[in-house]
Short mmCIF file of C-alpha atoms in Angstrom, two decimals:
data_model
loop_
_atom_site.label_atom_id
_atom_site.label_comp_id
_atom_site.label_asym_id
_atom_site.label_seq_id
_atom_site.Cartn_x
_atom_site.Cartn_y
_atom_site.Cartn_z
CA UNK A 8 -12.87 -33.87 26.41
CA UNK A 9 -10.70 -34.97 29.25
CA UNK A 10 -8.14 -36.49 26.92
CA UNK A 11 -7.53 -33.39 25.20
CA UNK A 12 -6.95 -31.98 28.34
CA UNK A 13 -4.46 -34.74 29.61
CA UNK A 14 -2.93 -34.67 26.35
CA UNK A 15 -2.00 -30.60 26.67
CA UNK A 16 -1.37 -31.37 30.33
CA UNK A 17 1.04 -34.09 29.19
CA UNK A 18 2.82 -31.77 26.66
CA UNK A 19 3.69 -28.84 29.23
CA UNK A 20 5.34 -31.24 31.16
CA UNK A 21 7.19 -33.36 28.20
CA UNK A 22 8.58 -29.73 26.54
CA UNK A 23 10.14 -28.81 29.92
CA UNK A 24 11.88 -31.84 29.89
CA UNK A 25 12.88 -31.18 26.22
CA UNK A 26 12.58 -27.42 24.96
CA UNK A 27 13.29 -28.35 21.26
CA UNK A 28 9.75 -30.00 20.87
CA UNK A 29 8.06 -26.53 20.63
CA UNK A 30 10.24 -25.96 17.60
CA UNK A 31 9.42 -29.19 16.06
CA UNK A 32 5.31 -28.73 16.82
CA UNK A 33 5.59 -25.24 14.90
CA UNK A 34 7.52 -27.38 11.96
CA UNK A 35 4.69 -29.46 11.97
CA UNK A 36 2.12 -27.55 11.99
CA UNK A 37 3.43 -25.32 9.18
CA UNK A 38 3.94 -28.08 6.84
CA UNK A 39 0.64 -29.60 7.44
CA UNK A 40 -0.83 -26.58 6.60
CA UNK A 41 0.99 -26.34 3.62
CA UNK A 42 0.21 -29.65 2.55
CA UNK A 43 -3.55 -29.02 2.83
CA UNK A 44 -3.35 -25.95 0.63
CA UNK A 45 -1.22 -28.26 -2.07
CA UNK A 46 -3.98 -31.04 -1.14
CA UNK A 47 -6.81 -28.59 -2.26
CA UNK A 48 -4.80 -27.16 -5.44
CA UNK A 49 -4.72 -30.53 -7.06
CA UNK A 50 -8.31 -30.80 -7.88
CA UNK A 51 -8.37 -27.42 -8.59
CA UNK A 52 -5.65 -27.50 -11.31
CA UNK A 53 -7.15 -30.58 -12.76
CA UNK A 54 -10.53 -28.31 -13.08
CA UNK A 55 -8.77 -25.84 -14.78
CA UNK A 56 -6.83 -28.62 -17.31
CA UNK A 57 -10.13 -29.48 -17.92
CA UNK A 58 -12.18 -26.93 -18.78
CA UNK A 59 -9.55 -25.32 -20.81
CA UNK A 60 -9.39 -28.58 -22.84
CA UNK A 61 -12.97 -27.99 -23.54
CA UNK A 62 -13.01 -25.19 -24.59
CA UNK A 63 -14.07 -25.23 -28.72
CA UNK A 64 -11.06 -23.32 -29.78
CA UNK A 65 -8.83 -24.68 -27.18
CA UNK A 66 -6.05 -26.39 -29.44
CA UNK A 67 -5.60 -22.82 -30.96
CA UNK A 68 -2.93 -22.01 -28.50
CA UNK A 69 -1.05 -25.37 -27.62
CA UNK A 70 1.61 -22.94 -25.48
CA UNK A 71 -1.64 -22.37 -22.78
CA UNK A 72 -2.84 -25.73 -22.94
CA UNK A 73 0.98 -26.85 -22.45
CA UNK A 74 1.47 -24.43 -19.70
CA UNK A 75 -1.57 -25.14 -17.61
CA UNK A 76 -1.21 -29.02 -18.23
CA UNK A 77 2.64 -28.77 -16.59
CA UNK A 78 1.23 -26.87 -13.69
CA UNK A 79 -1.23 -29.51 -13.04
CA UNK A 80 1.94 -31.45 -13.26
CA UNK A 81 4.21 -29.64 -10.84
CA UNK A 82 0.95 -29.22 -8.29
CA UNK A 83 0.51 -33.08 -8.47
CA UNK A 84 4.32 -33.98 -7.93
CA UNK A 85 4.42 -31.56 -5.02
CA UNK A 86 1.49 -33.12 -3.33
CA UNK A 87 2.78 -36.35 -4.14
CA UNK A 88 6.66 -35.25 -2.30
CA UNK A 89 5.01 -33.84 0.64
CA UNK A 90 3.21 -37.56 1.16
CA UNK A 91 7.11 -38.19 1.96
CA UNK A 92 8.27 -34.97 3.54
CA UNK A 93 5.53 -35.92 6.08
CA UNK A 94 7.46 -38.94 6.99
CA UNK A 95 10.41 -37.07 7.17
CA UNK A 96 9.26 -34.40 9.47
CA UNK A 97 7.52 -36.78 11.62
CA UNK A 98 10.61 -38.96 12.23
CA UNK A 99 12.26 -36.41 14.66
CA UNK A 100 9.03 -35.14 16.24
CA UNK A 101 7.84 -39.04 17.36
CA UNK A 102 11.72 -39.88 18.41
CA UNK A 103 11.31 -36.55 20.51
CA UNK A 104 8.17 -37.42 22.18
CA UNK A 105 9.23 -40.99 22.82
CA UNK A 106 12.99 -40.15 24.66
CA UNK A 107 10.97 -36.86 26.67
CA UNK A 108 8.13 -39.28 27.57
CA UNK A 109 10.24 -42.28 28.92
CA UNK A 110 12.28 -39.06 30.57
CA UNK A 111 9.54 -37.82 31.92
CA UNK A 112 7.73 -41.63 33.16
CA UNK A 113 11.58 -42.66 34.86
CA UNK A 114 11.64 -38.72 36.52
CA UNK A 115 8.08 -39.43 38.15
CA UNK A 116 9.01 -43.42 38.65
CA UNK A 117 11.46 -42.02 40.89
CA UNK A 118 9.65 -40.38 43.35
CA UNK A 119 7.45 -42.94 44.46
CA UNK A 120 8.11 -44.55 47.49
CA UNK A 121 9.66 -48.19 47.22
CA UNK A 122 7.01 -49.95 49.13
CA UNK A 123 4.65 -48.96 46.30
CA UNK A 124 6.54 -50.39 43.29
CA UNK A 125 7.44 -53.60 45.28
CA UNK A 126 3.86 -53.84 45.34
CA UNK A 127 2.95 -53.11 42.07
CA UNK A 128 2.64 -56.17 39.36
CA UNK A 129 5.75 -55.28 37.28
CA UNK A 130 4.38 -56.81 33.76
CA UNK A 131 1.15 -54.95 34.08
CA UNK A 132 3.58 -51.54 35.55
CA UNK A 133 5.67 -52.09 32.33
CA UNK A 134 2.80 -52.41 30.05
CA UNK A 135 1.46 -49.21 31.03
CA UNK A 136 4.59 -47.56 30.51
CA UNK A 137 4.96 -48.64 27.65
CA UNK A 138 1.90 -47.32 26.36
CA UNK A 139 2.48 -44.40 28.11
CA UNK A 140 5.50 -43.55 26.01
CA UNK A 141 4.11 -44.28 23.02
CA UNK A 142 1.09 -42.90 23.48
CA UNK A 143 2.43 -39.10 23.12
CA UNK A 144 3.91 -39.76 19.64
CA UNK A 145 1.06 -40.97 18.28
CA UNK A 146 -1.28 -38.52 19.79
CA UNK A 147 1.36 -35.75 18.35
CA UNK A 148 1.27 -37.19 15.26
CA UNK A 149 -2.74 -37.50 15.56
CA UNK A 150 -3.08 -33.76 16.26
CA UNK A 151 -0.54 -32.53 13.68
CA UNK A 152 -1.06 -34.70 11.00
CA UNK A 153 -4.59 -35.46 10.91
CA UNK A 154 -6.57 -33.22 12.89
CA UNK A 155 -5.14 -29.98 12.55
CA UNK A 156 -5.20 -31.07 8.65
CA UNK A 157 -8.89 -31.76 8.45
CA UNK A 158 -9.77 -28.87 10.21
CA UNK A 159 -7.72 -26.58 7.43
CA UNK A 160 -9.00 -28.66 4.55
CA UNK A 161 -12.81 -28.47 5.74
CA UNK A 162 -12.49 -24.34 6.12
CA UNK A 163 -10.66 -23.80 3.76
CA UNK A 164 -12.01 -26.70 0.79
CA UNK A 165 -15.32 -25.08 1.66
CA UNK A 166 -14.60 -21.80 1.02
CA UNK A 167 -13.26 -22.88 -2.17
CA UNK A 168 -16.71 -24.56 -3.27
CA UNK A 169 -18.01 -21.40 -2.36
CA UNK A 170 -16.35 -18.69 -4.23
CA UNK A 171 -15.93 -20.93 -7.71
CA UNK A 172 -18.82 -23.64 -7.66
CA UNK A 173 -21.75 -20.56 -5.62
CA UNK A 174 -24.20 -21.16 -3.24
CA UNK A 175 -25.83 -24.40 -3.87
CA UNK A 176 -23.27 -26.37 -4.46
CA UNK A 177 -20.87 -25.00 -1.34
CA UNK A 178 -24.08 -25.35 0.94
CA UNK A 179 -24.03 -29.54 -0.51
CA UNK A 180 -20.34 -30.34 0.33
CA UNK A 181 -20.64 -28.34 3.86
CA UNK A 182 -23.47 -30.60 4.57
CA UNK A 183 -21.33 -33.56 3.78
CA UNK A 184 -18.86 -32.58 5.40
CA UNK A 185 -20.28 -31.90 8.85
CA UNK A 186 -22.03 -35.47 8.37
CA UNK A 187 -18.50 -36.93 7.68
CA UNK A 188 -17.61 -34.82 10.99
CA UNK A 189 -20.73 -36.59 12.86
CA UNK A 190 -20.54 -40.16 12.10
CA UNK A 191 -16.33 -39.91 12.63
CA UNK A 192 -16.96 -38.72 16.15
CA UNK A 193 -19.98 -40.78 17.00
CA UNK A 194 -18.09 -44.52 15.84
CA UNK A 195 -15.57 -43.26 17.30
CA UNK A 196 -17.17 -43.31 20.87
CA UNK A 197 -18.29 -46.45 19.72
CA UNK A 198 -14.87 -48.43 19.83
CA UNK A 199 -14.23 -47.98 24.01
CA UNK A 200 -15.22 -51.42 24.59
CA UNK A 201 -12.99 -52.61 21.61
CA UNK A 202 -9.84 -50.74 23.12
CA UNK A 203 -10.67 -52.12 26.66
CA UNK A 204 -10.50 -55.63 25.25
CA UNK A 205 -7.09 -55.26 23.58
CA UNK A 206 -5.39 -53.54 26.60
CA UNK A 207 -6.34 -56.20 28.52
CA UNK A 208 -5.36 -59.04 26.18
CA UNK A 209 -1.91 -57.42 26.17
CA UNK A 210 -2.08 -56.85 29.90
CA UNK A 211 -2.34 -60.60 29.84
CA UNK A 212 0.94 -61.45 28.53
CA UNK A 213 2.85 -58.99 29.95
CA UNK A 214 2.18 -60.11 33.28
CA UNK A 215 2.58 -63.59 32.68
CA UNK A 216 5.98 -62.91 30.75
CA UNK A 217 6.98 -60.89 33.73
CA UNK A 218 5.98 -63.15 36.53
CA UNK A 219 7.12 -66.75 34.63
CA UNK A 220 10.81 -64.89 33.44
CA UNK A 221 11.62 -64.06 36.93
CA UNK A 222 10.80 -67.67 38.24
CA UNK A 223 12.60 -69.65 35.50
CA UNK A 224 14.83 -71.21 38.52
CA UNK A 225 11.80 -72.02 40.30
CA UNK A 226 10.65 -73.98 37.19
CA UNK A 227 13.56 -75.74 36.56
CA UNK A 228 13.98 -76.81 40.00
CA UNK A 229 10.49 -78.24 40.54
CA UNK A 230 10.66 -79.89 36.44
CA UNK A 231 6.92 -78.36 36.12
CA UNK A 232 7.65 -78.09 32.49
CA UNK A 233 4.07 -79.62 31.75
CA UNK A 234 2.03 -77.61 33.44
CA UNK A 235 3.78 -74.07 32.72
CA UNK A 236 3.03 -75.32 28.82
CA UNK A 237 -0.60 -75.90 29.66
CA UNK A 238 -0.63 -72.21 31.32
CA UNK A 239 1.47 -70.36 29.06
CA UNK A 240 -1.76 -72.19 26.75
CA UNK A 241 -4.31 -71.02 28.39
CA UNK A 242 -3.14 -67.19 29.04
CA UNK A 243 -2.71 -67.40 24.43
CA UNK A 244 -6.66 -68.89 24.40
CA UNK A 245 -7.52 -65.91 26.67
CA UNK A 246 -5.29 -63.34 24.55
CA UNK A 247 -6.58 -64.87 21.60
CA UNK A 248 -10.13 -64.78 22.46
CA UNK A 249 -9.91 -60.74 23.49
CA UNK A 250 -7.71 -59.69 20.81
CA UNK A 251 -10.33 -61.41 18.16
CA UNK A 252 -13.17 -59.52 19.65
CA UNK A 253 -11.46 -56.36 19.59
CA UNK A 254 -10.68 -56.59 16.10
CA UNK A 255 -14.09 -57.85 15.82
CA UNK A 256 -15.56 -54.56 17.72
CA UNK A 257 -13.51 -52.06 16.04
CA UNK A 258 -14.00 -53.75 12.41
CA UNK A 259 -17.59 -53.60 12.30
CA UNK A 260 -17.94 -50.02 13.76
CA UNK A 261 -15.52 -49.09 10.73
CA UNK A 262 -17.01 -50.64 8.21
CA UNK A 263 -20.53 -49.20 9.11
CA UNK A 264 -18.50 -45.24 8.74
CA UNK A 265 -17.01 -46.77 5.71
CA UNK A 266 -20.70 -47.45 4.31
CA UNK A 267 -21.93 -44.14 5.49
CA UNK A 268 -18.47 -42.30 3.31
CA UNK A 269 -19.87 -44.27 0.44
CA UNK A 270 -23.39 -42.75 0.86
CA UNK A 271 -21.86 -39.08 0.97
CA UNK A 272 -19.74 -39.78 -1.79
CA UNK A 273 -22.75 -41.11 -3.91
CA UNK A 274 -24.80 -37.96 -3.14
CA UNK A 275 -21.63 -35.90 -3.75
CA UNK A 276 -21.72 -37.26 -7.44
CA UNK A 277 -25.04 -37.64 -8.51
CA UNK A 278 -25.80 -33.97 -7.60
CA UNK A 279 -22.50 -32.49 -9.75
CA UNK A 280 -23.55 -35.06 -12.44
CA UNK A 281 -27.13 -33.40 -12.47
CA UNK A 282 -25.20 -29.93 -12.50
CA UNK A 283 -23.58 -31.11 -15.78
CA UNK A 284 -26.53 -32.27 -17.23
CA UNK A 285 -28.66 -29.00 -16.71
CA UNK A 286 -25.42 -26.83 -18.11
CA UNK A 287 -25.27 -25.04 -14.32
CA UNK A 288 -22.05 -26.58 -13.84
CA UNK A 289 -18.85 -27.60 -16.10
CA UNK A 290 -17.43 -31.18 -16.62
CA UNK A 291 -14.55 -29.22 -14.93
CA UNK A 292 -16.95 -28.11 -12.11
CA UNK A 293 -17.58 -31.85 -11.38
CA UNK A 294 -13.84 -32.69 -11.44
CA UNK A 295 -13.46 -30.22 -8.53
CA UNK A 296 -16.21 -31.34 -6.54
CA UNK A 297 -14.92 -35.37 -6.93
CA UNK A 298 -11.42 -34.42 -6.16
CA UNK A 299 -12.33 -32.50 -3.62
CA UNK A 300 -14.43 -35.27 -1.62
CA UNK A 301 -11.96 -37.90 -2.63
CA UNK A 302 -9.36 -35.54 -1.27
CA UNK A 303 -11.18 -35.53 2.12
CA UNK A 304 -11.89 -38.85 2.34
CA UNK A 305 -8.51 -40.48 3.57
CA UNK A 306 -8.17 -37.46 6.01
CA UNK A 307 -11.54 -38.15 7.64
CA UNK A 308 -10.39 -41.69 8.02
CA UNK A 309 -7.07 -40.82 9.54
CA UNK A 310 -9.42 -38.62 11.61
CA UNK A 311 -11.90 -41.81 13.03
CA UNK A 312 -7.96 -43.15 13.65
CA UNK A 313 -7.03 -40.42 15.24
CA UNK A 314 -9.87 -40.08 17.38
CA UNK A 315 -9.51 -43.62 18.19
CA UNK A 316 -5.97 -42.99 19.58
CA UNK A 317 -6.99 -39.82 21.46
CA UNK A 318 -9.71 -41.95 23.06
CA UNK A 319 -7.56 -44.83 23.81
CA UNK A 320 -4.30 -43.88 24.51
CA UNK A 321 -4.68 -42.05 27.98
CA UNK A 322 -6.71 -45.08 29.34
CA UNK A 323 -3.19 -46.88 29.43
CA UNK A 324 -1.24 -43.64 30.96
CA UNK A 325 -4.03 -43.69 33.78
#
């Protein structure tokens, strides 16, 4: 994918302007991967609570059921703080990205020979800069917090089906998985048109803005206060018309992945309830596959986001 490669083009260049984004990436990346494994333990422990509940002589030894209870506990807060820690770590790494990128955009801005800039529409050069800048932290963000997390949580959640729920039932949530996988990256290629649209309805009133603020004298002068109202109009018709049909675009193509999540998550269900019922899997068993899908759900969203951005963001930095 070419933005993948632009992106990891973009990022050799942004970490020689600052060297302490390397450090902050490896942060990143370690606590993601930590949260995924905390992710993945809270089902887990909850399958555990329950099957130990019901067990016939459970209540004979309250200090297990106690003990195993609080662990689900701890497991559950941790996951819970990390939501947060996220945040936290995330702070300094989009701040980084943003001052190296608009480092990085001025350094190159530079170099270019005046005649070109004088040239250039300044609202629709500012606009793209913009995005440009911005478009690095949220990629970053993209990669570290959603991608590289689904790509742990698939591996490793499916090895965990594996080894405590067998064959069958590992082979049912890798399928569901990969079709998760599928229709992500397939609606994704399906919002282009969407993006287009809102880049240009923003385009729009960045260039009016830019040429109208630097011809306020002009305006004044000739008293044209009329007809700048019935322009300054008709460019918020035009934004408002693209803007609605990018929403439009991207809304629809959502809620069609949205459907096909509640499909898998259906399947996911009615095969662990049938488990249960023919005594090949426990209640706790069914827990673990729920929590496990439910767990996977938001991240494969964040992922169709993700990819969204990734597809997206270089068009402005082009």
């Amino acid at each position: 994918m070419n933005f993948i490669e632009d992106y990891f083009f973009f990022f050799k260049k942004v970490c020689n302007v600052n060297n302490g984004l390397k450090r902050v990436f490896t942060i990143n990346v370690v606590f993601a991967f930590l949260f995924v494994i905390v992710t993945l333990s809270v089902p887990f422990a909850l399958k555990i609570t329950v099957d130990t509940l019901s067990r016939p002589n459970s209540l004979e030894n309250g200090y297990e059921i106690l003990g195993i209870v609080s662990l689900y506990c701890i497991i559950w807060t941790a996951n819970q703080i990390l939501q947060w820690v996220r945040t936290l770590l995330s702070a300094p790494l989009i701040a980084k990205c943003d001052a190296a990128s608009q480092i990085l955009l001025y350094l190159h801005l530079i170099k270019i020979r005046y005649e070109k800039i004088k040239a250039m529409d300044i609202g629709l050069l500012y606009a793209t800069i913009t995005r440009c800048r911005t478009a690095f932290s949220a990629l970053s963000f993209s990669f570290l917090w959603a991608v590289i997390p689904v790509i742990f949580q698939v591996i490793l959640g499916s090895l965990l089906i594996f080894i405590v729920l067998g064959t069958i039932s590992g082979i049912i949530m890798l399928v569901s998985v990969i079709v998760l996988f599928i229709s992500s990256l397939y609606y994704f290629s399906k919002t282009t048109h969407a993006h287009l649209q809102s880049f240009e309805a923003q385009n729009i009133l960045s260039v009016h803005f830019n040429e109208k603020i630097s011809s306020t004298i002009e305006i004044k002068t000739n008293d044209s206060w009329l007809r700048e109202c019935q322009l300054v109009k008709d460019v918020s018709e035009q934004y408002h018309d693209k803007m609605v049909k990018s929403s439009k675009g991207l809304s629809f193509t959502l809620i069609i992945q949205s459907a096909i999540a509640g499909i898998v998550f259906t399947v996911i269900h009615l095969c662990s309830a049938w488990f249960v019922y023919t005594k090949s899997m426990s209640v706790g068993d069914f827990i673990l596959m729920s929590g496990y899908i439910v767990s996977l759900m938001a991240p494969f969203n964040a992922l169709a986001a993700s990819f969204s951005d990734l597809k997206k963001k270089p068009s402005g930095a082009s």
